[in-house]
CSV table of C-alpha atoms in Angstrom, one decimal:
chain,number,residue,atom,x,y,z
A,1,MET,CA,-44.1,-30.4,-20.8
A,2,LYS,CA,-44.1,-31.8,-17.4
A,3,LEU,CA,-40.6,-32.9,-18.0
A,4,LYS,CA,-39.2,-29.8,-19.1
A,5,ASN,CA,-40.9,-28.2,-16.0
A,6,ILE,CA,-38.8,-30.6,-13.8
A,7,PHE,CA,-35.7,-30.5,-15.6
A,8,ALA,CA,-35.7,-26.7,-15.5
A,9,THR,CA,-36.5,-26.3,-11.8
A,10,VAL,CA,-34.1,-29.2,-11.0
A,11,LEU,CA,-31.5,-27.2,-13.2
A,12,THR,CA,-32.0,-24.2,-11.4
A,13,GLY,CA,-31.3,-26.0,-7.8
A,14,VAL,CA,-28.6,-27.1,-8.7
A,15,LEU,CA,-27.2,-23.4,-10.2
A,16,PHE,CA,-28.7,-22.0,-7.1
A,17,PHE,CA,-26.5,-24.1,-4.5
A,18,ALA,CA,-23.5,-24.1,-6.4
A,19,SER,CA,-23.5,-20.3,-6.1
A,20,VAL,CA,-23.5,-20.7,-2.7
A,21,PRO,CA,-20.2,-20.3,-0.9
A,22,ASN,CA,-19.3,-22.7,1.4
A,23,GLY,CA,-20.3,-22.5,4.7
A,24,ASN,CA,-16.8,-23.2,6.8
A,25,SER,CA,-14.8,-21.4,4.4
A,26,HIS,CA,-16.8,-18.0,4.9
A,27,ALA,CA,-16.9,-18.6,8.7
A,28,VAL,CA,-12.6,-19.0,8.8
A,29,ASN,CA,-12.3,-15.9,6.2
A,30,TYR,CA,-15.1,-13.4,7.3
A,31,VAL,CA,-13.7,-10.7,10.0
A,32,PRO,CA,-16.0,-7.7,10.1
A,33,GLN,CA,-14.8,-4.6,8.8
A,34,GLY,CA,-13.1,-2.9,11.8
A,35,ALA,CA,-13.2,-5.6,14.6
A,36,VAL,CA,-9.7,-5.8,16.6
A,37,ALA,CA,-10.7,-9.3,18.1
A,38,SER,CA,-12.5,-12.1,18.0
A,39,VAL,CA,-13.9,-14.9,21.4
A,40,THR,CA,-15.4,-17.8,21.0
A,41,VAL,CA,-16.7,-19.2,23.9
A,42,ASN,CA,-19.0,-22.4,23.9
A,43,ASN,CA,-18.9,-22.0,20.1
A,44,GLU,CA,-19.8,-18.6,19.5
A,45,THR,CA,-18.0,-16.4,18.3
A,46,SER,CA,-18.1,-12.7,19.1
A,47,TYR,CA,-16.3,-9.7,17.4
A,48,TYR,CA,-15.5,-6.7,19.2
A,49,TYR,CA,-14.7,-3.2,17.9
A,50,ASP,CA,-12.9,-0.4,19.4
A,51,ASN,CA,-15.5,1.8,20.6
A,52,THR,CA,-17.2,2.4,24.0
A,53,THR,CA,-20.5,0.8,22.8
A,54,SER,CA,-18.3,-2.5,21.7
A,55,GLY,CA,-15.5,-2.6,24.4
A,56,GLY,CA,-12.5,-3.2,22.3
A,57,ALA,CA,-10.3,-6.0,23.3
A,58,GLU,CA,-11.0,-5.0,27.0
A,59,ALA,CA,-14.1,-6.0,26.8
A,60,MET,CA,-13.6,-8.8,24.7
A,61,TRP,CA,-10.9,-10.3,27.5
A,62,ASN,CA,-13.7,-10.6,29.9
A,63,THR,CA,-16.1,-12.1,27.2
A,64,ALA,CA,-12.9,-15.1,27.1
A,65,MET,CA,-13.9,-15.0,31.4
A,66,THR,CA,-17.1,-16.2,31.2
A,67,GLY,CA,-16.2,-19.9,30.2
A,68,THR,CA,-13.3,-22.7,31.2
A,69,SER,CA,-12.2,-22.4,27.9
A,70,ALA,CA,-11.7,-19.4,25.2
A,71,MET,CA,-10.6,-19.1,21.7
A,72,ILE,CA,-9.3,-15.7,20.8
A,73,VAL,CA,-7.9,-14.1,17.6
A,74,LEU,CA,-6.8,-11.0,16.9
A,75,TYR,CA,-6.8,-8.3,13.8
A,76,GLN,CA,-5.0,-5.0,15.5
A,77,ASP,CA,-2.5,-4.4,17.9
A,78,TRP,CA,-3.4,-4.6,21.5
A,79,VAL,CA,-1.7,-2.0,23.1
A,80,SER,CA,-2.2,-0.9,26.4
A,81,SER,CA,-4.1,2.3,26.7
A,82,TYR,CA,-4.5,3.0,30.5
A,83,GLY,CA,-0.7,3.8,30.9
A,84,THR,CA,0.3,0.6,32.9
A,85,ARG,CA,-3.1,-0.9,32.2
A,86,PHE,CA,-5.1,-3.5,29.8
A,87,GLY,CA,-7.9,-2.8,31.4
A,88,THR,CA,-10.4,-4.3,34.9
A,89,GLY,CA,-12.3,-7.1,35.5
A,90,GLU,CA,-11.8,-11.1,35.9
A,91,GLY,CA,-9.2,-11.5,33.1
A,92,PHE,CA,-6.8,-8.9,34.8
A,93,ALA,CA,-4.7,-9.4,37.6
A,94,PHE,CA,-2.0,-6.6,39.8
A,95,ASP,CA,-3.8,-3.7,38.1
A,96,GLY,CA,-4.3,-4.2,34.2
A,97,VAL,CA,-1.8,-7.1,33.9
A,98,LEU,CA,-3.8,-9.7,30.8
A,99,CYS,CA,-4.5,-12.7,33.5
A,100,VAL,CA,-5.2,-16.0,32.9
A,101,PRO,CA,-6.9,-17.6,36.3
A,102,SER,CA,-7.0,-20.6,37.4
A,103,GLY,CA,-9.9,-23.5,36.1
A,104,HIS,CA,-9.3,-21.1,32.6
A,105,GLU,CA,-7.8,-22.7,29.4
A,106,ILE,CA,-7.4,-19.5,27.0
A,107,THR,CA,-5.9,-20.1,23.4
A,108,ILE,CA,-4.5,-16.5,21.7
A,109,ASP,CA,-3.7,-16.3,18.4
A,110,LEU,CA,-1.7,-13.4,17.8
A,111,ASN,CA,-2.5,-13.5,13.7
A,112,GLY,CA,0.2,-11.3,13.2
A,113,CYS,CA,-0.4,-8.7,15.6
A,114,SER,CA,0.8,-7.5,18.9
A,115,ILE,CA,0.1,-7.5,23.0
A,116,ASN,CA,2.2,-4.6,24.2
A,117,ARG,CA,2.1,-3.7,27.2
A,118,ASN,CA,4.3,-0.4,26.5
A,119,LEU,CA,6.3,0.4,29.3
A,120,GLU,CA,8.9,2.4,29.3
A,121,PHE,CA,9.8,2.4,32.9
A,122,ALA,CA,10.1,-0.5,35.0
A,123,ILE,CA,7.1,-1.3,37.7
A,124,GLU,CA,5.9,-3.9,39.9
A,125,ASN,CA,4.7,-6.6,38.4
A,126,GLY,CA,5.2,-5.3,34.8
A,127,GLU,CA,4.9,-8.9,32.7
A,128,VAL,CA,2.6,-8.6,30.1
A,129,ILE,CA,0.8,-11.4,30.9
A,130,HIS,CA,0.5,-13.6,34.2
A,131,VAL,CA,-1.2,-17.1,34.2
A,132,GLN,CA,-2.2,-18.3,37.7
A,133,ASN,CA,-2.4,-21.8,39.3
A,134,GLY,CA,-4.1,-23.6,37.2
A,135,GLY,CA,-4.4,-21.7,34.5
A,136,VAL,CA,-3.9,-23.1,30.7
A,137,LEU,CA,-2.1,-20.3,28.2
A,138,ASN,CA,-2.0,-22.0,24.2
A,139,LEU,CA,-0.3,-19.2,22.8
A,140,THR,CA,0.2,-19.3,18.6
A,141,ASP,CA,0.5,-17.3,15.4
A,142,THR,CA,-1.1,-18.6,12.4
A,143,ASN,CA,-0.8,-15.7,9.8
A,144,THR,CA,1.7,-17.2,7.3
A,145,GLU,CA,0.8,-13.8,4.9
A,146,LEU,CA,2.8,-11.5,8.0
A,147,GLY,CA,5.6,-14.2,8.6
A,148,ASN,CA,4.1,-15.5,12.2
A,149,SER,CA,5.1,-12.1,13.3
A,150,GLY,CA,2.9,-11.6,16.0
A,151,THR,CA,4.6,-11.2,19.6
A,152,ILE,CA,4.3,-10.5,22.9
A,153,THR,CA,6.4,-7.2,23.8
A,154,GLY,CA,6.2,-4.3,25.9
A,155,GLY,CA,6.8,-5.6,29.5
A,156,ASN,CA,9.1,-4.2,32.0
A,157,SER,CA,9.2,-5.2,35.7
A,158,LEU,CA,11.0,-4.3,39.0
A,159,ASP,CA,10.1,-8.0,40.1
A,160,GLY,CA,9.4,-11.0,37.9
A,161,ALA,CA,9.1,-11.4,34.2
A,162,GLY,CA,8.9,-9.3,31.8
A,163,GLY,CA,7.2,-10.8,29.4
A,164,ILE,CA,4.7,-13.8,30.8
A,165,TYR,CA,4.8,-14.9,34.7
A,166,VAL,CA,3.9,-18.7,35.3
A,167,GLU,CA,3.2,-19.5,38.9
A,168,THR,CA,3.4,-23.0,40.3
A,169,GLY,CA,0.9,-25.1,39.2
A,170,GLY,CA,0.1,-22.5,35.7
A,171,THR,CA,0.9,-23.7,32.2
A,172,VAL,CA,2.0,-22.3,29.2
A,173,ASN,CA,2.0,-24.0,25.6
A,174,MET,CA,3.8,-22.1,23.0
A,175,TRP,CA,3.4,-22.9,19.0
A,176,GLY,CA,4.3,-19.9,17.5
A,177,GLY,CA,4.1,-16.3,18.2
A,178,ASN,CA,7.1,-14.5,19.3
A,179,ILE,CA,7.9,-13.0,23.2
A,180,THR,CA,10.3,-10.3,22.5
A,181,GLY,CA,11.9,-6.8,23.9
A,182,ASN,CA,10.6,-7.4,27.1
A,183,LYS,CA,13.1,-6.7,30.3
A,184,THR,CA,13.1,-7.1,33.6
A,185,GLU,CA,15.1,-5.8,37.1
A,186,SER,CA,15.0,-9.1,38.1
A,187,SER,CA,14.9,-12.3,36.8
A,188,GLY,CA,13.1,-13.8,33.3
A,189,GLY,CA,13.6,-11.2,31.0
A,190,GLY,CA,11.4,-13.5,28.7
A,191,VAL,CA,9.7,-15.9,30.8
A,192,LEU,CA,9.4,-16.4,34.4
A,193,LEU,CA,8.6,-20.2,35.8
A,194,VAL,CA,7.9,-20.0,39.5
A,195,GLY,CA,7.3,-23.0,42.0
A,196,GLU,CA,7.7,-27.0,41.3
A,197,GLU,CA,4.0,-27.5,39.1
A,198,SER,CA,4.7,-24.5,36.2
A,199,ASN,CA,5.1,-25.5,33.4
A,200,PHE,CA,6.4,-24.5,29.7
A,201,SER,CA,6.6,-26.0,26.5
A,202,MET,CA,8.0,-24.4,23.4
A,203,SER,CA,7.3,-26.6,20.2
A,204,GLY,CA,7.7,-23.3,17.5
A,205,GLY,CA,8.0,-19.7,17.4
A,206,THR,CA,11.0,-17.6,19.2
A,207,ILE,CA,11.8,-16.1,22.2
A,208,SER,CA,14.3,-13.3,21.5
A,209,ASN,CA,15.8,-9.9,22.5
A,210,ASN,CA,14.7,-9.8,26.2
A,211,THR,CA,16.5,-8.4,29.2
A,212,ALA,CA,17.0,-9.6,32.3
A,213,SER,CA,19.7,-7.4,34.8
A,214,GLN,CA,19.8,-11.0,36.9
A,215,CYS,CA,19.5,-14.6,35.9
A,216,GLY,CA,17.6,-15.7,32.6
A,217,GLY,CA,17.5,-13.7,29.8
A,218,GLY,CA,14.8,-15.6,27.7
A,219,VAL,CA,14.0,-17.9,30.2
A,220,ALA,CA,14.7,-18.3,33.9
A,221,LEU,CA,13.8,-21.3,36.6
A,222,SER,CA,13.0,-21.1,39.9
A,223,GLY,CA,11.1,-24.7,39.9
A,224,GLY,CA,9.3,-25.9,37.4
A,225,ASN,CA,9.8,-27.5,33.6
A,226,PHE,CA,10.7,-25.9,30.8
A,227,LYS,CA,10.7,-27.7,27.8
A,228,LEU,CA,11.8,-27.0,23.6
A,229,ALA,CA,11.2,-29.2,21.0
A,230,ASN,CA,11.1,-26.1,18.2
A,231,GLY,CA,11.3,-22.7,17.9
A,232,THR,CA,14.6,-20.4,18.8
A,233,ILE,CA,15.8,-18.3,22.0
A,234,SER,CA,17.8,-16.0,20.6
A,235,ASP,CA,19.5,-12.8,21.3
A,236,ASN,CA,18.8,-12.3,25.3
A,237,ARG,CA,20.6,-10.9,27.6
A,238,SER,CA,21.3,-11.1,31.4
A,239,GLN,CA,24.3,-11.6,34.3
A,240,SER,CA,23.4,-15.3,34.4
A,241,GLY,CA,22.3,-17.8,31.8
A,242,GLY,CA,21.7,-15.1,28.7
A,243,GLY,CA,19.5,-17.5,27.0
A,244,ILE,CA,17.7,-19.8,29.9
A,245,TYR,CA,19.0,-20.0,33.9
A,246,ALA,CA,18.0,-22.8,36.6
A,247,GLN,CA,18.2,-22.5,39.7
A,248,ALA,CA,15.9,-25.3,40.0
A,249,GLY,CA,13.3,-27.5,38.2
A,250,ILE,CA,13.9,-29.6,35.1
A,251,VAL,CA,15.3,-28.2,31.5
A,252,GLU,CA,14.9,-30.2,28.7
A,253,LEU,CA,15.8,-29.2,25.3
A,254,SER,CA,14.8,-31.7,22.3
A,255,GLY,CA,15.0,-29.7,19.2
A,256,GLY,CA,15.3,-26.5,18.1
A,257,SER,CA,18.1,-23.6,18.7
A,258,LEU,CA,19.8,-21.4,21.0
A,259,THR,CA,22.0,-18.7,19.6
A,260,GLN,CA,23.8,-15.6,20.1
A,261,ASN,CA,22.2,-15.2,23.5
A,262,VAL,CA,24.2,-13.1,26.0
A,263,GLY,CA,25.5,-13.3,29.5
A,264,VAL,CA,29.0,-12.7,32.3
A,265,HIS,CA,28.3,-16.6,33.4
A,266,GLY,CA,26.2,-19.4,30.7
A,267,GLY,CA,25.7,-17.2,28.2
A,268,GLY,CA,23.3,-19.8,26.4
A,269,ILE,CA,22.1,-21.6,29.6
A,270,LEU,CA,23.4,-21.5,33.3
A,271,VAL,CA,22.4,-24.7,35.5
A,272,ASN,CA,22.9,-24.2,39.0
A,273,ASN,CA,22.2,-25.9,42.6
A,274,ILE,CA,19.9,-28.6,41.7
A,275,ALA,CA,18.7,-27.8,38.5
A,276,GLU,CA,18.5,-30.9,35.5
A,277,LEU,CA,18.8,-30.6,32.2
A,278,THR,CA,18.2,-32.9,29.3
A,279,LEU,CA,20.3,-32.4,25.8
A,280,ARG,CA,18.5,-34.8,23.3
A,281,SER,CA,17.8,-35.5,19.3
A,282,THR,CA,18.9,-32.3,17.1
A,283,VAL,CA,19.2,-29.4,19.8
A,284,SER,CA,22.2,-27.2,19.1
A,285,ILE,CA,23.7,-24.4,21.3
A,286,GLN,CA,26.0,-22.4,19.3
A,287,ASN,CA,27.4,-19.0,19.2
A,288,ASN,CA,26.5,-17.9,22.5
A,289,ILE,CA,28.9,-15.4,24.1
A,290,ALA,CA,29.9,-15.0,27.9
A,291,SER,CA,31.2,-11.6,28.2
A,292,GLY,CA,32.6,-9.0,30.9
A,293,GLU,CA,34.0,-9.7,34.6
A,294,ASN,CA,35.2,-12.7,35.3
A,295,ARG,CA,33.0,-14.2,32.2
A,296,LEU,CA,32.4,-18.4,31.8
A,297,GLY,CA,30.5,-20.4,29.4
A,298,GLY,CA,30.2,-19.3,26.4
A,299,GLY,CA,27.4,-22.1,25.3
A,300,ILE,CA,26.7,-23.6,29.0
A,301,LEU,CA,27.9,-22.9,32.4
A,302,ALA,CA,27.2,-26.5,34.6
A,303,MET,CA,27.3,-25.5,38.4
A,304,SER,CA,24.2,-27.7,39.3
A,305,SER,CA,24.4,-31.1,41.6
A,306,MET,CA,22.7,-33.2,39.3
A,307,PRO,CA,24.4,-34.5,35.9
A,308,ILE,CA,23.4,-33.8,32.4
A,309,HIS,CA,21.9,-36.3,30.4
A,310,VAL,CA,22.7,-36.3,26.4
A,311,SER,CA,21.3,-38.1,23.4
A,312,GLY,CA,21.0,-37.9,20.0
A,313,LYS,CA,23.1,-35.2,17.2
A,314,ILE,CA,23.8,-32.4,19.8
A,315,THR,CA,25.3,-30.1,18.8
A,316,ILE,CA,27.4,-27.0,21.6
A,317,THR,CA,30.3,-26.2,19.4
A,318,GLU,CA,31.4,-21.9,18.2
A,319,ASN,CA,30.3,-20.6,21.3
A,320,SER,CA,32.7,-17.9,23.4
A,321,ALA,CA,34.3,-16.5,26.0
A,322,ASP,CA,34.7,-13.0,24.9
A,323,GLY,CA,36.4,-14.7,21.8
A,324,VAL,CA,38.1,-17.7,23.6
A,325,GLN,CA,36.0,-21.1,22.4
A,326,SER,CA,34.1,-21.8,25.9
A,327,ASN,CA,31.0,-24.3,24.8
A,328,LEU,CA,30.0,-26.8,28.0
A,329,VAL,CA,32.2,-25.0,31.1
A,330,PHE,CA,31.9,-27.5,34.5
A,331,TRP,CA,32.5,-25.3,37.5
A,332,GLN,CA,35.3,-25.9,39.8
A,333,ASP,CA,35.5,-24.4,42.9
A,334,SER,CA,38.8,-24.5,43.5
A,335,GLU,CA,42.5,-25.3,41.8
A,336,SER,CA,43.0,-28.4,43.8
A,337,ASP,CA,39.3,-29.8,43.9
A,338,THR,CA,39.4,-32.7,40.6
A,339,GLY,CA,35.6,-33.8,41.1
A,340,ILE,CA,33.4,-32.3,38.9
A,341,SER,CA,29.4,-32.6,40.5
A,342,CYS,CA,28.3,-31.6,37.2
A,343,TYR,CA,28.6,-33.9,34.7
A,344,LEU,CA,27.6,-35.7,31.5
A,345,LYS,CA,25.5,-38.9,31.6
A,346,ASP,CA,25.1,-41.0,28.2
A,347,ALA,CA,21.7,-41.6,27.5
A,348,GLY,CA,22.7,-42.6,23.9
A,349,LEU,CA,24.7,-40.3,22.3
A,350,GLU,CA,25.1,-40.2,18.6
A,351,SER,CA,28.8,-40.3,16.2
A,352,SER,CA,27.5,-37.4,14.5
A,353,ALA,CA,27.4,-35.3,18.1
A,354,LYS,CA,29.5,-32.6,18.7
A,355,ILE,CA,30.6,-31.3,22.3
A,356,GLY,CA,33.5,-28.6,23.0
A,357,VAL,CA,34.3,-28.9,27.0
A,358,SER,CA,36.6,-27.4,29.6
A,359,VAL,CA,36.8,-26.9,33.2
A,360,SER,CA,36.7,-23.8,35.1
A,361,ASN,CA,40.0,-23.7,37.1
A,362,LYS,CA,43.5,-25.0,36.2
A,363,ILE,CA,43.4,-28.1,37.6
A,364,LYS,CA,44.9,-31.1,37.0
A,365,LYS,CA,42.8,-33.1,35.8
A,366,ALA,CA,39.1,-33.5,36.4
A,367,VAL,CA,36.3,-36.2,35.5
A,368,PHE,CA,34.2,-34.7,33.1
A,369,ALA,CA,32.0,-37.8,32.1
A,370,PRO,CA,32.8,-41.1,34.5
A,371,ALA,CA,32.0,-44.4,33.2
A,372,TRP,CA,31.2,-43.5,30.0
A,373,SER,CA,29.5,-46.1,27.3
A,374,GLY,CA,28.9,-44.0,24.3
A,375,VAL,CA,30.6,-42.6,21.2
A,376,ASN,CA,33.3,-40.0,21.7
A,377,CYS,CA,32.2,-36.6,20.4
A,378,PHE,CA,34.1,-33.9,22.8
A,379,GLU,CA,36.9,-31.5,21.6
A,380,CYS,CA,39.1,-29.4,24.3
A,381,ASP,CA,38.3,-26.4,24.3
A,382,ALA,CA,41.6,-25.5,26.2
A,383,MET,CA,44.7,-25.3,25.0
A,384,ASP,CA,46.3,-26.7,27.7
A,385,TYR,CA,43.9,-29.3,28.3
A,386,LYS,CA,43.7,-32.7,26.0
A,387,ILE,CA,40.6,-35.2,26.4
A,388,GLU,CA,42.2,-39.0,27.9
A,389,SER,CA,39.8,-41.6,27.9
A,390,LYS,CA,41.1,-44.6,31.1
A,391,ASN,CA,38.6,-47.0,32.3
A,392,ASN,CA,35.5,-45.0,30.1
A,393,ASP,CA,36.1,-42.5,31.9
A,394,MET,CA,36.5,-39.4,30.0
A,395,THR,CA,39.2,-36.7,31.8
A,396,LEU,CA,39.8,-33.4,31.0
A,397,CYS,CA,43.9,-33.2,31.8
A,398,ARG,CA,46.4,-30.4,31.9
A,399,MET,CA,49.4,-30.8,29.8
A,400,THR,CA,52.7,-29.2,31.6
A,401,SER,CA,55.4,-30.5,29.6
A,402,TYR,CA,57.2,-28.7,27.4
A,403,ALA,CA,57.0,-32.2,25.0
A,404,THR,CA,53.1,-32.3,25.5
A,405,LEU,CA,52.3,-29.1,24.3
A,406,VAL,CA,54.3,-29.1,21.6
A,407,GLY,CA,52.5,-32.3,21.0
A,408,ASP,CA,49.2,-30.1,20.6
A,409,LYS,CA,47.9,-29.2,18.0
A,410,THR,CA,47.1,-25.4,18.8
A,411,MET,CA,50.3,-25.1,20.5
A,412,ARG,CA,52.4,-26.3,17.5
A,413,SER,CA,50.5,-23.6,15.3
A,414,ILE,CA,51.3,-21.1,18.1
A,415,ILE,CA,55.3,-21.9,18.2
A,416,LEU,CA,55.5,-22.1,14.3
A,417,VAL,CA,54.0,-18.6,13.8
A,418,ALA,CA,56.4,-17.0,17.1
A,419,VAL,CA,59.1,-18.9,15.4
A,420,LEU,CA,58.4,-17.3,11.6
A,421,VAL,CA,57.8,-13.7,13.1
A,422,ALA,CA,61.3,-14.3,15.4
A,423,LEU,CA,63.1,-15.0,12.1
A,424,ALA,CA,61.2,-12.5,10.5
A,425,PHE,CA,62.4,-10.5,12.5
A,426,ILE,CA,66.4,-11.2,12.2
A,427,ALA,CA,66.2,-10.7,8.6
A,428,ILE,CA,65.0,-7.3,8.6
A,429,LEU,CA,67.6,-5.8,11.4
A,430,ALA,CA,70.2,-7.9,9.3
A,431,LEU,CA,69.2,-5.5,6.5
A,432,VAL,CA,69.1,-2.5,8.6
A,433,PHE,CA,72.8,-3.4,10.4
A,434,LYS,CA,74.2,-4.0,6.4
A,435,LYS,CA,73.4,-1.0,5.0
A,436,SER,CA,74.5,1.3,8.0
A,437,LYS,CA,78.3,2.6,8.0
A,438,THR,CA,80.4,2.0,10.7
A,439,PRO,CA,82.3,5.2,11.9
A,440,GLU,CA,85.5,4.0,10.2
A,441,GLU,CA,84.0,3.2,6.6
A,442,LEU,CA,82.6,6.8,6.8
A,443,PRO,CA,84.9,9.2,4.0
A,444,GLU,CA,86.7,11.2,6.7
A,445,ASN,CA,87.6,8.8,8.9
A,446,SER,CA,89.0,6.8,6.2
A,447,GLU,CA,91.7,10.1,4.8
A,448,LYS,CA,92.6,9.7,8.5
A,449,LYS,CA,93.6,6.3,8.8
A,450,LYS,CA,95.7,7.1,5.3
A,451,VAL,CA,97.4,10.2,6.9
A,452,LYS,CA,98.6,7.3,10.0
A,453,VAL,CA,99.8,4.8,7.5
A,454,ALA,CA,101.6,7.1,5.5
A,455,LYS,CA,102.8,8.4,8.8
A,456,ARG,CA,104.1,4.9,9.9
A,457,LYS,CA,105.8,3.9,6.7
A,458,SER,CA,108.0,7.1,7.2
A,459,SER,CA,109.4,6.6,10.4
A,460,GLU,CA,110.3,3.1,9.7
A,461,LYS,CA,112.4,4.1,7.2
């Protein structure tokens, strides 16, 4: 009897514990109904609701500032509800901008939702998020069911970034999400990095459909470091550097893609002054456009005094300047200048790489890759130039003689088409003249001719 009781007790216990949900999965999946966001500080998670008691996302953001690090998860879109402001308190700066202060590390999981500044008109400090010196922002979007569609959007600034402003000493790590639909009357439609110690590392997500009136539709640097290892920078617009503009600092692209960005100068990228550009691994720069008056550099416009380091399987092709192939364009100050201050330096380019090159002025020749030790993966974009290698110097040489022009593949095609068009035109003219009759061949003129002949014969008799 005791044995039966013991067995029954054990069986009841097993069934009880089997019916209890796993604690970890419950914690991950459980979201209280109506919650707009949660924040975890010091291993304690709090949920916030859109009511006066809870304080909604504004209170959540201020709670995140109570610890040195915090994890935020959104469950609903957070739209500025104060006209131009997200809220007040330690977590907000410049009259309502979301702020990551010095000494704080904030991780935001957009979770398929949006943080929307909702600015119709440009204002001072119109960015969505401001990262201060010593602050760290980690941005991601883990909601695969909604297609990782979370966004940082609605910024509209007069004097700086539209999306995220990164001060000297500030850091942003982006693993997912989308910085999209932001504007600025200045530079950095999506992201602006200011100062030598500002950092932005992108390992996923997109920076897309942002606009800058001046420089850097997607990203602008006046210093600092921008790294793209994965993700996409696309469909951004500006005057200079549609995708990326760098006045100084370091731009390192080792993966991902830049595509369909538009700028008058540098559709994809413009590196200027002392900015450094490194292209390596499998990065792709394609289908970017330079469009407008005095347009230059559909893919990249290289105006820096620093060399561009290239390695791996990089692709810079199919970019254009209003319909004409324009991939990597080296800036020349004058037609007589044969030197290029910004040139290519081999860091291990592979044979599968492909780079289109040209120069901005009609000079006789220009060395774009001095002392080149790598494979020749270059294509000449300008039909009146060719690429020559002499003493390992890769040189763009202008073709001036007729014989040389005829030897160029593109020029041969143009000449062939012109000849065919000319022959077709001559053939059409011949048919037209053949069908038309001269005045002497008309009936009445023929009769007059017969009368004259008869008179001449009678007079001879």
